[in-house]
Amino acid sequence: MNGFDYDLVIIGGGLVGSSLALALRNAPLRIAIVDAQSEAQRRASPAGARALALAEGSVQILQRLGVWAAIEPDATPIRHIHVSDRGHFGKTRLDAEREGVKALGHVATARAIEEAVIGALHDAPADLLEQARLIGLKAGDDRICVTLRQGDDTLNLTTRLVVGADGGDSSVRKLLDIGSTARDYGQTAIVLEVATERDHRNTAYERFTASGPLAMLPIDRKRCSVVWTLSHHDAEDVRSLPEAQFLATLQETFGHWVGRLSIATPRQAFPLKLIRADRMTDRRVVLIGNAVHQLHPVAGQGFNLGLRDAAQLAEGLIGRTEFGEDIGSAGFLEAYAASRSRDLQNVVFFTDSLVRLFSNRFAPLALARNLGLVALDCWPAAKQRLASHAMGLARRIPRMPS
Ligand SMILES: Cc1cc2nc3c(=O)[nH]c(=O)nc-3n(C[C@H](O)[C@H](O)[C@H](O)COP(=O)(O)OP(=O)(O)OC[C@H]3O[C@@H](n4cnc5c(N)ncnc54)[C@H](O)[C@@H]3O)c2cc1C
């Protein structure tokens, strides 16, 4: 075989694709990672500044990948979660100590995680093909041909398995005609950092408002990352407000749980959609991460779910390699898809229901959800279930080599 033959080609070196490559660094597999961007372009992207809430299950996976030690100094533990419905009486609080854990999760920027994972990949034997775009896929019996465009050049690779980790707008999904269901929530998330007058005491706030949810994640002792979800129209209006007016609107919507707020970073906007692929696999191809499920950030689950995809797939691939079995066989890919479907369905259902329930202004529903929040606050067993959902510990963590 020529130099362009691989065992595994990962299309998309974002957070999920890179985590998969890292999980496989000691496996005897020839791996190529293909990304449309260069490392410098990724570093310069303002999207890297978004804060991600990491479930404890994800922290355990990152520990096994050997990168948590590099992320932890810049990560903030979540010790309390406070959920409230603006203008209504219901609220609930989750507390790490009461749940018998040190933290309910951690908050870290996408950039901090990316730097740690991609930094660790530099020592791995995988080939990195940057500024290369996938333009064609053709599956044969024991190999699949991958065509890439890199500048003016066309590259042809062959491999036993292609992993599509190329995000919500996945070219792998489109080239293979894998259908998808998209729900446009008609909402945009405005993301920025604020300084807080009072210490947030490691509390993550989720405040549901008539116009959409507002999350305030602790990122430093007196600093929080805001993810403020609004209708496209309201987001456009709010985003273009002069700073003082924007701040006043934000403060009024969030309340004074951490005292006066002041703006620390520019506002960024992310249009929100639920995209769900109709299936995860095709001949010698499997989709993971946002390529299968792009979620609303309300429950902070997108990367957590994608990381579990990567960990589970790595576990399966390592097992196949140990026994010299074909890593792209239909049987293996179907078994992988079946093993992920329950987690995926649960998280999509949980996230989508949360958005719809709390975006609804219908008065009886507002009353019902407030009674629900009060009931949750008084009912330890239900609260424990919500906590384990939020912590991502309700599922088995895939066994990966450390
Ligand atoms: C505002 C906001 C807040 C969020 N908060 C949270 C949170 O708190 N917790 C959480 O778990 N998740 C959160 N998420 C979701 C999380 O950011 C995503 O789920 C995660 O980044 C998806 O990673 P990915 O690697 O699957 O896709 P991406 O990050 O989209 O990476 C895809 C990669 O593929 C490359 N690519 C694309 N097309 C091609 C092509 N044709 N050829 C080659 N390469 C290609 C791209 O350059 C990119 O590097 C949030 C998202 C947003 C927008």
CSV table of C-alpha atoms and ligand atoms in Angstrom, one decimal:
chain,number,residue,atom,x,y,z
A,1,MET,CA,0.0,0.0,0.0
A,2,ASN,CA,1.2,3.6,-0.6
A,3,GLY,CA,1.9,6.2,2.0
A,4,PHE,CA,-1.7,7.4,1.9
A,5,ASP,CA,-3.2,4.2,3.2
A,6,TYR,CA,-4.5,4.4,6.8
A,7,ASP,CA,-6.5,2.3,9.2
A,8,LEU,CA,-8.6,5.3,10.4
A,9,VAL,CA,-9.2,8.7,8.9
A,10,ILE,CA,-10.9,11.2,11.3
A,11,ILE,CA,-12.6,14.0,9.4
A,12,GLY,CA,-12.8,17.0,11.8
A,13,GLY,CA,-10.1,17.7,14.4
A,14,GLY,CA,-12.4,19.7,16.7
A,15,LEU,CA,-12.9,18.8,20.4
A,16,VAL,CA,-14.5,15.4,19.7
A,17,GLY,CA,-12.4,14.2,16.7
A,18,SER,CA,-9.2,15.2,18.5
A,19,SER,CA,-10.3,13.4,21.7
A,20,LEU,CA,-10.9,10.2,19.7
A,21,ALA,CA,-7.4,10.4,18.2
A,22,LEU,CA,-5.9,11.0,21.6
A,23,ALA,CA,-7.8,8.0,23.1
A,24,LEU,CA,-6.2,5.9,20.3
A,25,ARG,CA,-2.7,7.2,20.6
A,26,ASN,CA,-1.3,3.9,21.9
A,27,ALA,CA,-3.3,1.6,19.6
A,28,PRO,CA,-1.4,0.1,16.7
A,29,LEU,CA,-3.4,2.0,14.1
A,30,ARG,CA,-2.3,4.4,11.3
A,31,ILE,CA,-4.4,7.4,11.9
A,32,ALA,CA,-4.9,10.6,9.9
A,33,ILE,CA,-6.8,13.6,11.2
A,34,VAL,CA,-8.2,16.0,8.6
A,35,ASP,CA,-9.4,19.5,9.4
A,36,ALA,CA,-10.5,22.4,7.2
A,37,GLN,CA,-8.8,24.8,9.5
A,38,SER,CA,-5.2,25.3,10.5
A,39,GLU,CA,-4.2,25.3,14.2
A,40,ALA,CA,-3.5,29.0,14.0
A,41,GLN,CA,-7.0,29.7,12.6
A,42,ARG,CA,-8.6,27.6,15.3
A,43,ARG,CA,-6.7,29.5,18.0
A,44,ALA,CA,-7.7,32.8,16.6
A,45,SER,CA,-11.4,31.9,16.5
A,46,PRO,CA,-13.5,33.9,19.0
A,47,ALA,CA,-15.7,30.8,19.5
A,48,GLY,CA,-12.9,29.2,21.6
A,49,ALA,CA,-13.7,31.6,24.4
A,50,ARG,CA,-17.1,30.0,25.1
A,51,ALA,CA,-17.2,28.3,28.5
A,52,LEU,CA,-18.3,24.7,28.5
A,53,ALA,CA,-19.9,23.0,31.6
A,54,LEU,CA,-18.1,19.6,31.9
A,55,ALA,CA,-20.0,16.8,33.6
A,56,GLU,CA,-17.9,14.8,36.2
A,57,GLY,CA,-18.2,11.9,33.8
A,58,SER,CA,-16.3,14.0,31.2
A,59,VAL,CA,-13.7,15.0,33.7
A,60,GLN,CA,-13.1,11.3,34.3
A,61,ILE,CA,-12.7,10.7,30.6
A,62,LEU,CA,-10.3,13.6,30.3
A,63,GLN,CA,-8.3,12.2,33.2
A,64,ARG,CA,-7.9,8.9,31.4
A,65,LEU,CA,-6.8,10.8,28.3
A,66,GLY,CA,-4.1,12.3,30.4
A,67,VAL,CA,-5.1,15.9,29.8
A,68,TRP,CA,-7.1,16.8,32.8
A,69,ALA,CA,-4.0,18.0,34.7
A,70,ALA,CA,-3.4,20.6,32.0
A,71,ILE,CA,-7.0,21.8,32.0
A,72,GLU,CA,-7.7,21.7,35.8
A,73,PRO,CA,-5.7,24.8,36.8
A,74,ASP,CA,-8.0,26.9,34.5
A,75,ALA,CA,-11.2,25.0,35.3
A,76,THR,CA,-13.7,26.1,38.0
A,77,PRO,CA,-15.5,23.5,40.0
A,78,ILE,CA,-19.3,23.8,40.2
A,79,ARG,CA,-20.4,23.2,43.9
A,80,HIS,CA,-24.0,24.4,43.6
A,81,ILE,CA,-26.5,24.6,40.8
A,82,HIS,CA,-29.3,27.1,41.1
A,83,VAL,CA,-32.3,26.8,38.8
A,84,SER,CA,-35.1,29.4,38.8
A,85,ASP,CA,-37.9,30.7,36.6
A,86,ARG,CA,-37.9,34.5,36.3
A,87,GLY,CA,-41.1,36.2,37.6
A,88,HIS,CA,-42.3,32.9,39.2
A,89,PHE,CA,-41.8,31.4,42.7
A,90,GLY,CA,-40.3,28.0,41.9
A,91,LYS,CA,-36.6,27.4,42.3
A,92,THR,CA,-34.4,24.4,43.1
A,93,ARG,CA,-30.8,24.1,44.3
A,94,LEU,CA,-28.4,21.2,43.9
A,95,ASP,CA,-25.5,20.9,46.2
A,96,ALA,CA,-22.3,18.9,45.7
A,97,GLU,CA,-21.8,18.3,49.5
A,98,ARG,CA,-25.3,17.0,49.8
A,99,GLU,CA,-24.8,14.7,46.8
A,100,GLY,CA,-21.7,13.4,48.5
A,101,VAL,CA,-19.3,14.6,45.7
A,102,LYS,CA,-16.6,17.3,45.6
A,103,ALA,CA,-18.1,19.0,42.5
A,104,LEU,CA,-21.2,18.7,40.4
A,105,GLY,CA,-19.1,19.5,37.3
A,106,HIS,CA,-16.5,21.9,36.1
A,107,VAL,CA,-16.4,24.9,33.8
A,108,ALA,CA,-13.5,25.4,31.3
A,109,THR,CA,-13.2,27.3,28.1
A,110,ALA,CA,-13.4,25.4,24.8
A,111,ARG,CA,-9.9,26.8,24.1
A,112,ALA,CA,-8.4,25.4,27.3
A,113,ILE,CA,-9.7,21.9,26.5
A,114,GLU,CA,-8.7,22.2,22.8
A,115,GLU,CA,-5.1,23.4,23.7
A,116,ALA,CA,-4.7,20.5,26.1
A,117,VAL,CA,-6.1,17.8,23.8
A,118,ILE,CA,-4.4,19.1,20.6
A,119,GLY,CA,-1.1,19.8,22.5
A,120,ALA,CA,-1.1,16.1,23.7
A,121,LEU,CA,-1.7,15.0,20.1
A,122,HIS,CA,1.5,16.5,19.0
A,123,ASP,CA,3.3,13.6,20.7
A,124,ALA,CA,1.0,11.0,19.1
A,125,PRO,CA,1.9,9.2,15.9
A,126,ALA,CA,-1.3,10.4,14.0
A,127,ASP,CA,-0.8,12.5,10.8
A,128,LEU,CA,-2.5,15.9,10.8
A,129,LEU,CA,-3.7,17.2,7.5
A,130,GLU,CA,-4.7,20.8,8.0
A,131,GLN,CA,-6.6,23.2,5.8
A,132,ALA,CA,-7.8,20.1,3.9
A,133,ARG,CA,-11.5,19.7,3.1
A,134,LEU,CA,-13.4,16.5,2.5
A,135,ILE,CA,-14.9,16.5,-1.0
A,136,GLY,CA,-15.5,12.8,-1.8
A,137,LEU,CA,-16.1,9.3,-0.2
A,138,LYS,CA,-16.3,6.0,-2.0
A,139,ALA,CA,-16.7,2.8,-0.1
A,140,GLY,CA,-15.4,-0.6,-1.4
A,141,ASP,CA,-15.4,-4.0,0.2
A,142,ASP,CA,-12.4,-3.6,2.5
A,143,ARG,CA,-11.4,0.0,2.1
A,144,ILE,CA,-13.0,3.4,1.6
A,145,CYS,CA,-11.5,6.1,-0.6
A,146,VAL,CA,-11.4,9.6,0.8
A,147,THR,CA,-10.8,12.6,-1.5
A,148,LEU,CA,-9.6,15.9,0.0
A,149,ARG,CA,-8.9,19.3,-1.4
A,150,GLN,CA,-5.9,21.0,0.2
A,151,GLY,CA,-5.3,24.4,-1.5
A,152,ASP,CA,-5.0,23.6,-5.2
A,153,ASP,CA,-4.1,20.0,-4.6
A,154,THR,CA,-6.4,17.0,-4.6
A,155,LEU,CA,-5.4,14.2,-2.2
A,156,ASN,CA,-6.7,10.6,-2.2
A,157,LEU,CA,-6.5,8.5,0.9
A,158,THR,CA,-7.6,4.9,1.5
A,159,THR,CA,-8.6,3.6,4.9
A,160,ARG,CA,-10.6,0.9,6.7
A,161,LEU,CA,-12.8,3.3,8.6
A,162,VAL,CA,-13.8,7.0,8.3
A,163,VAL,CA,-15.0,8.8,11.4
A,164,GLY,CA,-17.1,11.9,10.6
A,165,ALA,CA,-16.4,14.3,13.5
A,166,ASP,CA,-16.9,17.4,11.3
A,167,GLY,CA,-19.6,19.2,13.3
A,168,GLY,CA,-23.2,20.2,12.9
A,169,ASP,CA,-22.8,21.0,9.2
A,170,SER,CA,-21.1,17.6,8.6
A,171,SER,CA,-19.8,17.1,5.0
A,172,VAL,CA,-19.5,13.4,5.7
A,173,ARG,CA,-23.2,13.2,6.5
A,174,LYS,CA,-24.1,15.2,3.4
A,175,LEU,CA,-21.8,13.4,1.0
A,176,LEU,CA,-23.4,10.1,2.1
A,177,ASP,CA,-26.9,11.4,1.9
A,178,ILE,CA,-27.5,10.6,5.5
A,179,GLY,CA,-30.7,12.5,6.3
A,180,SER,CA,-31.1,14.7,9.4
A,181,THR,CA,-33.8,16.3,11.4
A,182,ALA,CA,-33.3,19.9,12.2
A,183,ARG,CA,-35.4,21.9,14.6
A,184,ASP,CA,-34.7,25.6,14.4
A,185,TYR,CA,-35.5,27.0,17.8
A,186,GLY,CA,-35.6,30.5,16.3
A,187,GLN,CA,-33.1,31.4,19.0
A,188,THR,CA,-29.6,32.8,19.2
A,189,ALA,CA,-27.2,32.5,22.2
A,190,ILE,CA,-25.4,35.6,23.2
A,191,VAL,CA,-22.2,34.7,25.0
A,192,LEU,CA,-19.9,36.9,27.0
A,193,GLU,CA,-18.0,37.1,30.3
A,194,VAL,CA,-19.1,39.4,33.2
A,195,ALA,CA,-17.3,40.4,36.4
A,196,THR,CA,-19.5,40.0,39.5
A,197,GLU,CA,-19.7,42.2,42.5
A,198,ARG,CA,-20.0,39.3,44.9
A,199,ASP,CA,-18.3,35.9,44.9
A,200,HIS,CA,-20.5,33.4,43.1
A,201,ARG,CA,-19.4,30.7,45.5
A,202,ASN,CA,-18.9,28.3,42.6
A,203,THR,CA,-22.6,28.4,41.7
A,204,ALA,CA,-23.9,27.7,38.2
A,205,TYR,CA,-27.1,29.6,37.6
A,206,GLU,CA,-29.8,28.5,35.1
A,207,ARG,CA,-32.5,31.1,34.9
A,208,PHE,CA,-35.5,30.5,32.7
A,209,THR,CA,-37.1,33.6,31.3
A,210,ALA,CA,-40.1,34.2,29.1
A,211,SER,CA,-37.7,34.9,26.2
A,212,GLY,CA,-35.4,31.9,26.8
A,213,PRO,CA,-32.9,30.5,29.3
A,214,LEU,CA,-30.0,32.4,30.7
A,215,ALA,CA,-27.0,30.5,32.1
A,216,MET,CA,-24.4,32.0,34.3
A,217,LEU,CA,-21.3,29.7,34.7
A,218,PRO,CA,-18.6,30.4,37.3
A,219,ILE,CA,-15.2,30.8,35.6
A,220,ASP,CA,-13.2,32.6,38.2
A,221,ARG,CA,-13.8,33.8,41.8
A,222,LYS,CA,-15.7,36.9,40.7
A,223,ARG,CA,-16.2,36.2,37.0
A,224,CYS,CA,-18.9,34.3,35.1
A,225,SER,CA,-19.6,33.2,31.6
A,226,VAL,CA,-23.1,34.2,30.3
A,227,VAL,CA,-25.0,32.1,27.8
A,228,TRP,CA,-28.1,34.2,27.1
A,229,THR,CA,-30.7,32.6,24.8
A,230,LEU,CA,-33.1,34.9,23.0
A,231,SER,CA,-35.3,34.8,19.9
A,232,HIS,CA,-33.2,35.8,16.8
A,233,HIS,CA,-35.1,39.1,16.7
A,234,ASP,CA,-34.6,40.0,20.4
A,235,ALA,CA,-30.9,38.8,20.3
A,236,GLU,CA,-30.3,41.2,17.4
A,237,ASP,CA,-31.9,44.1,19.3
A,238,VAL,CA,-30.1,43.3,22.6
A,239,ARG,CA,-26.8,42.7,20.9
A,240,SER,CA,-26.7,46.1,19.2
A,241,LEU,CA,-27.6,48.0,22.5
A,242,PRO,CA,-25.0,50.4,23.8
A,243,GLU,CA,-23.0,48.8,26.6
A,244,ALA,CA,-24.8,50.5,29.6
A,245,GLN,CA,-28.2,49.6,28.3
A,246,PHE,CA,-27.2,46.0,27.4
A,247,LEU,CA,-25.8,45.6,31.0
A,248,ALA,CA,-29.0,47.0,32.5
A,249,THR,CA,-31.2,44.6,30.5
A,250,LEU,CA,-28.9,41.6,31.4
A,251,GLN,CA,-29.0,42.6,35.1
A,252,GLU,CA,-32.7,42.9,35.1
A,253,THR,CA,-33.2,39.6,33.4
A,254,PHE,CA,-30.7,37.7,35.6
A,255,GLY,CA,-31.4,39.5,38.9
A,256,HIS,CA,-29.0,40.3,41.7
A,257,TRP,CA,-27.9,36.8,42.8
A,258,VAL,CA,-24.2,37.8,42.6
A,259,GLY,CA,-24.6,41.6,43.0
A,260,ARG,CA,-23.9,44.1,40.3
A,261,LEU,CA,-22.5,42.8,37.0
A,262,SER,CA,-20.0,44.5,34.7
A,263,ILE,CA,-19.1,43.5,31.1
A,264,ALA,CA,-15.7,41.8,30.8
A,265,THR,CA,-15.6,40.6,27.2
A,266,PRO,CA,-17.3,41.5,23.8
A,267,ARG,CA,-20.6,39.8,23.0
A,268,GLN,CA,-20.7,36.9,20.5
A,269,ALA,CA,-23.7,35.3,18.9
A,270,PHE,CA,-24.4,31.7,18.1
A,271,PRO,CA,-27.6,30.7,16.2
A,272,LEU,CA,-29.2,27.6,17.9
A,273,LYS,CA,-30.5,24.5,16.2
A,274,LEU,CA,-31.2,21.0,17.1
A,275,ILE,CA,-29.7,18.8,14.4
A,276,ARG,CA,-30.0,15.0,14.6
A,277,ALA,CA,-28.7,12.6,12.0
A,278,ASP,CA,-31.1,9.9,11.0
A,279,ARG,CA,-28.4,7.3,11.5
A,280,MET,CA,-24.9,7.1,12.8
A,281,THR,CA,-23.3,4.8,10.3
A,282,ASP,CA,-22.8,4.0,6.6
A,283,ARG,CA,-20.5,1.6,4.8
A,284,ARG,CA,-17.1,2.0,6.6
A,285,VAL,CA,-18.2,5.3,8.1
A,286,VAL,CA,-19.4,6.3,11.6
A,287,LEU,CA,-20.5,9.8,12.7
A,288,ILE,CA,-19.7,11.2,16.2
A,289,GLY,CA,-20.1,14.4,18.1
A,290,ASN,CA,-22.0,17.3,16.6
A,291,ALA,CA,-22.1,15.5,13.3
A,292,VAL,CA,-24.7,13.2,14.9
A,293,HIS,CA,-26.3,15.6,17.4
A,294,GLN,CA,-26.0,19.3,17.6
A,295,LEU,CA,-27.9,20.4,20.7
A,296,HIS,CA,-29.2,23.6,22.3
A,297,PRO,CA,-26.6,24.6,24.9
A,298,VAL,CA,-29.3,25.0,27.6
A,299,ALA,CA,-28.3,21.9,29.5
A,300,GLY,CA,-24.6,22.1,28.6
A,301,GLN,CA,-24.6,18.6,27.1
A,302,GLY,CA,-23.2,18.8,23.5
A,303,PHE,CA,-19.5,18.2,24.2
A,304,ASN,CA,-20.2,15.9,27.1
A,305,LEU,CA,-22.2,13.7,24.8
A,306,GLY,CA,-19.7,13.9,22.0
A,307,LEU,CA,-16.9,13.0,24.4
A,308,ARG,CA,-18.8,9.9,25.4
A,309,ASP,CA,-19.2,9.0,21.7
A,310,ALA,CA,-15.4,9.3,21.3
A,311,ALA,CA,-14.6,7.3,24.4
A,312,GLN,CA,-17.1,4.5,23.6
A,313,LEU,CA,-15.8,4.2,20.0
A,314,ALA,CA,-12.2,4.2,21.1
A,315,GLU,CA,-13.0,1.4,23.5
A,316,GLY,CA,-14.5,-0.7,20.7
A,317,LEU,CA,-11.7,0.1,18.3
A,318,ILE,CA,-9.0,-0.9,20.7
A,319,GLY,CA,-10.9,-4.2,21.4
A,320,ARG,CA,-11.1,-5.0,17.7
A,321,THR,CA,-7.5,-4.2,17.1
A,322,GLU,CA,-6.4,-6.5,20.0
A,323,PHE,CA,-8.0,-9.4,18.2
A,324,GLY,CA,-6.9,-8.3,14.7
A,325,GLU,CA,-10.5,-7.8,13.6
A,326,ASP,CA,-11.7,-5.4,10.8
A,327,ILE,CA,-12.4,-2.1,12.5
A,328,GLY,CA,-14.8,-1.0,9.7
A,329,SER,CA,-17.0,-4.0,9.5
A,330,ALA,CA,-20.8,-3.4,9.4
A,331,GLY,CA,-21.4,-5.6,12.5
A,332,PHE,CA,-19.0,-3.6,14.6
A,333,LEU,CA,-20.4,-0.2,13.5
A,334,GLU,CA,-24.0,-1.4,14.1
A,335,ALA,CA,-23.0,-2.6,17.6
A,336,TYR,CA,-21.4,0.7,18.3
A,337,ALA,CA,-24.4,2.7,17.1
A,338,ALA,CA,-26.7,0.5,19.3
A,339,SER,CA,-24.5,1.1,22.3
A,340,ARG,CA,-24.8,4.9,21.9
A,341,SER,CA,-28.5,5.2,21.0
A,342,ARG,CA,-30.0,5.2,24.5
A,343,ASP,CA,-27.6,7.9,25.9
A,344,LEU,CA,-28.2,10.0,22.7
A,345,GLN,CA,-32.0,9.7,22.9
A,346,ASN,CA,-32.1,10.5,26.6
A,347,VAL,CA,-29.9,13.6,26.3
A,348,VAL,CA,-31.7,14.9,23.2
A,349,PHE,CA,-35.1,14.4,24.9
A,350,PHE,CA,-33.9,16.0,28.1
A,351,THR,CA,-32.4,19.1,26.4
A,352,ASP,CA,-35.3,19.5,23.9
A,353,SER,CA,-38.0,19.2,26.6
A,354,LEU,CA,-36.2,21.7,28.8
A,355,VAL,CA,-36.1,24.3,26.0
A,356,ARG,CA,-39.7,23.8,25.1
A,357,LEU,CA,-41.1,23.6,28.6
A,358,PHE,CA,-39.3,26.7,29.8
A,359,SER,CA,-39.8,28.8,26.6
A,360,ASN,CA,-43.6,28.4,27.0
A,361,ARG,CA,-45.5,31.4,28.2
A,362,PHE,CA,-48.8,29.5,28.6
A,363,ALA,CA,-49.8,30.3,32.2
A,364,PRO,CA,-50.9,26.8,33.4
A,365,LEU,CA,-47.6,25.4,32.1
A,366,ALA,CA,-45.6,28.2,33.8
A,367,LEU,CA,-47.4,27.2,37.1
A,368,ALA,CA,-46.8,23.5,36.5
A,369,ARG,CA,-43.1,23.9,35.9
A,370,ASN,CA,-42.8,26.1,39.0
A,371,LEU,CA,-44.6,23.6,41.1
A,372,GLY,CA,-42.2,21.1,39.5
A,373,LEU,CA,-39.2,23.1,40.6
A,374,VAL,CA,-40.6,23.4,44.1
A,375,ALA,CA,-41.3,19.7,44.2
A,376,LEU,CA,-37.8,19.0,43.1
A,377,ASP,CA,-36.4,21.2,45.8
A,378,CYS,CA,-38.4,19.2,48.4
A,379,TRP,CA,-37.9,15.7,47.0
A,380,PRO,CA,-34.4,14.4,47.6
A,381,ALA,CA,-34.6,11.3,45.4
A,382,ALA,CA,-35.8,13.4,42.3
A,383,LYS,CA,-33.1,16.0,43.0
A,384,GLN,CA,-30.5,13.3,43.2
A,385,ARG,CA,-31.6,12.0,39.8
A,386,LEU,CA,-31.4,15.5,38.3
A,387,ALA,CA,-28.0,15.9,39.9
A,388,SER,CA,-26.6,12.7,38.4
A,389,HIS,CA,-28.1,13.7,35.0
A,390,ALA,CA,-26.4,17.1,35.2
A,391,MET,CA,-23.1,15.5,36.3
A,392,GLY,CA,-23.2,13.0,33.5
A,393,LEU,CA,-22.7,10.2,35.9
A,394,ALA,CA,-26.0,8.4,35.2
A,395,ARG,CA,-24.2,6.4,32.5
A,396,ARG,CA,-21.4,4.0,32.4
A,397,ILE,CA,-18.1,5.7,31.6
A,398,PRO,CA,-16.4,3.8,28.8
A,399,ARG,CA,-13.3,1.9,29.9
A,400,MET,CA,-10.3,3.5,28.1
A,401,PRO,CA,-6.6,3.0,28.5
A,402,SER,CA,-5.0,5.6,30.8
B,1,LIG,C1,-22.9,28.9,23.0
B,1,LIG,C2,-22.6,27.5,23.2
B,1,LIG,C3,-22.4,26.9,24.5
B,1,LIG,C4,-22.1,25.6,24.7
B,1,LIG,N1,-22.0,25.1,25.9
B,1,LIG,C5,-21.7,23.8,26.1
B,1,LIG,C6,-21.6,23.3,27.5
B,1,LIG,O1,-21.7,24.0,28.5
B,1,LIG,N2,-21.3,22.0,27.6
B,1,LIG,C7,-21.2,21.1,26.5
B,1,LIG,O2,-20.9,19.9,26.7
B,1,LIG,N3,-21.3,21.6,25.3
B,1,LIG,C8,-21.6,22.9,25.1
B,1,LIG,N4,-21.7,23.4,23.8
B,1,LIG,C9,-21.6,22.4,22.6
B,1,LIG,C10,-20.2,22.1,22.2
B,1,LIG,O3,-19.5,23.3,22.0
B,1,LIG,C11,-20.2,21.2,21.0
B,1,LIG,O4,-21.0,20.1,21.2
B,1,LIG,C12,-18.8,20.7,20.6
B,1,LIG,O5,-17.9,21.7,20.5
B,1,LIG,C13,-18.8,19.8,19.4
B,1,LIG,O6,-17.6,19.4,19.0
B,1,LIG,P1,-17.3,18.6,17.6
B,1,LIG,O7,-15.8,18.3,17.6
B,1,LIG,O8,-18.3,17.5,17.5
B,1,LIG,O9,-17.6,19.7,16.5
B,1,LIG,P2,-16.9,21.0,16.1
B,1,LIG,O10,-16.4,21.7,17.3
B,1,LIG,O11,-17.9,21.8,15.2
B,1,LIG,O12,-15.7,20.6,15.2
B,1,LIG,C14,-15.8,20.2,13.9
B,1,LIG,C15,-14.5,20.3,13.2
B,1,LIG,O13,-14.6,19.8,11.8
B,1,LIG,C16,-13.9,20.6,10.9
B,1,LIG,N5,-14.6,20.5,9.6
B,1,LIG,C17,-15.8,20.9,9.3
B,1,LIG,N6,-16.1,20.5,8.0
B,1,LIG,C18,-15.0,19.9,7.5
B,1,LIG,C19,-14.7,19.4,6.2
B,1,LIG,N7,-15.5,19.3,5.2
B,1,LIG,N8,-13.4,18.8,6.1
B,1,LIG,C20,-12.6,18.8,7.1
B,1,LIG,N9,-12.8,19.3,8.3
B,1,LIG,C21,-14.0,19.9,8.5
B,1,LIG,C22,-14.1,22.0,11.5
B,1,LIG,O14,-13.0,22.9,11.1
B,1,LIG,C23,-13.9,21.7,13.0
B,1,LIG,O15,-12.6,21.8,13.5
B,1,LIG,C24,-22.0,24.7,23.5
B,1,LIG,C25,-22.1,25.2,22.2
B,1,LIG,C26,-22.4,26.6,22.1
B,1,LIG,C27,-22.6,27.1,20.7
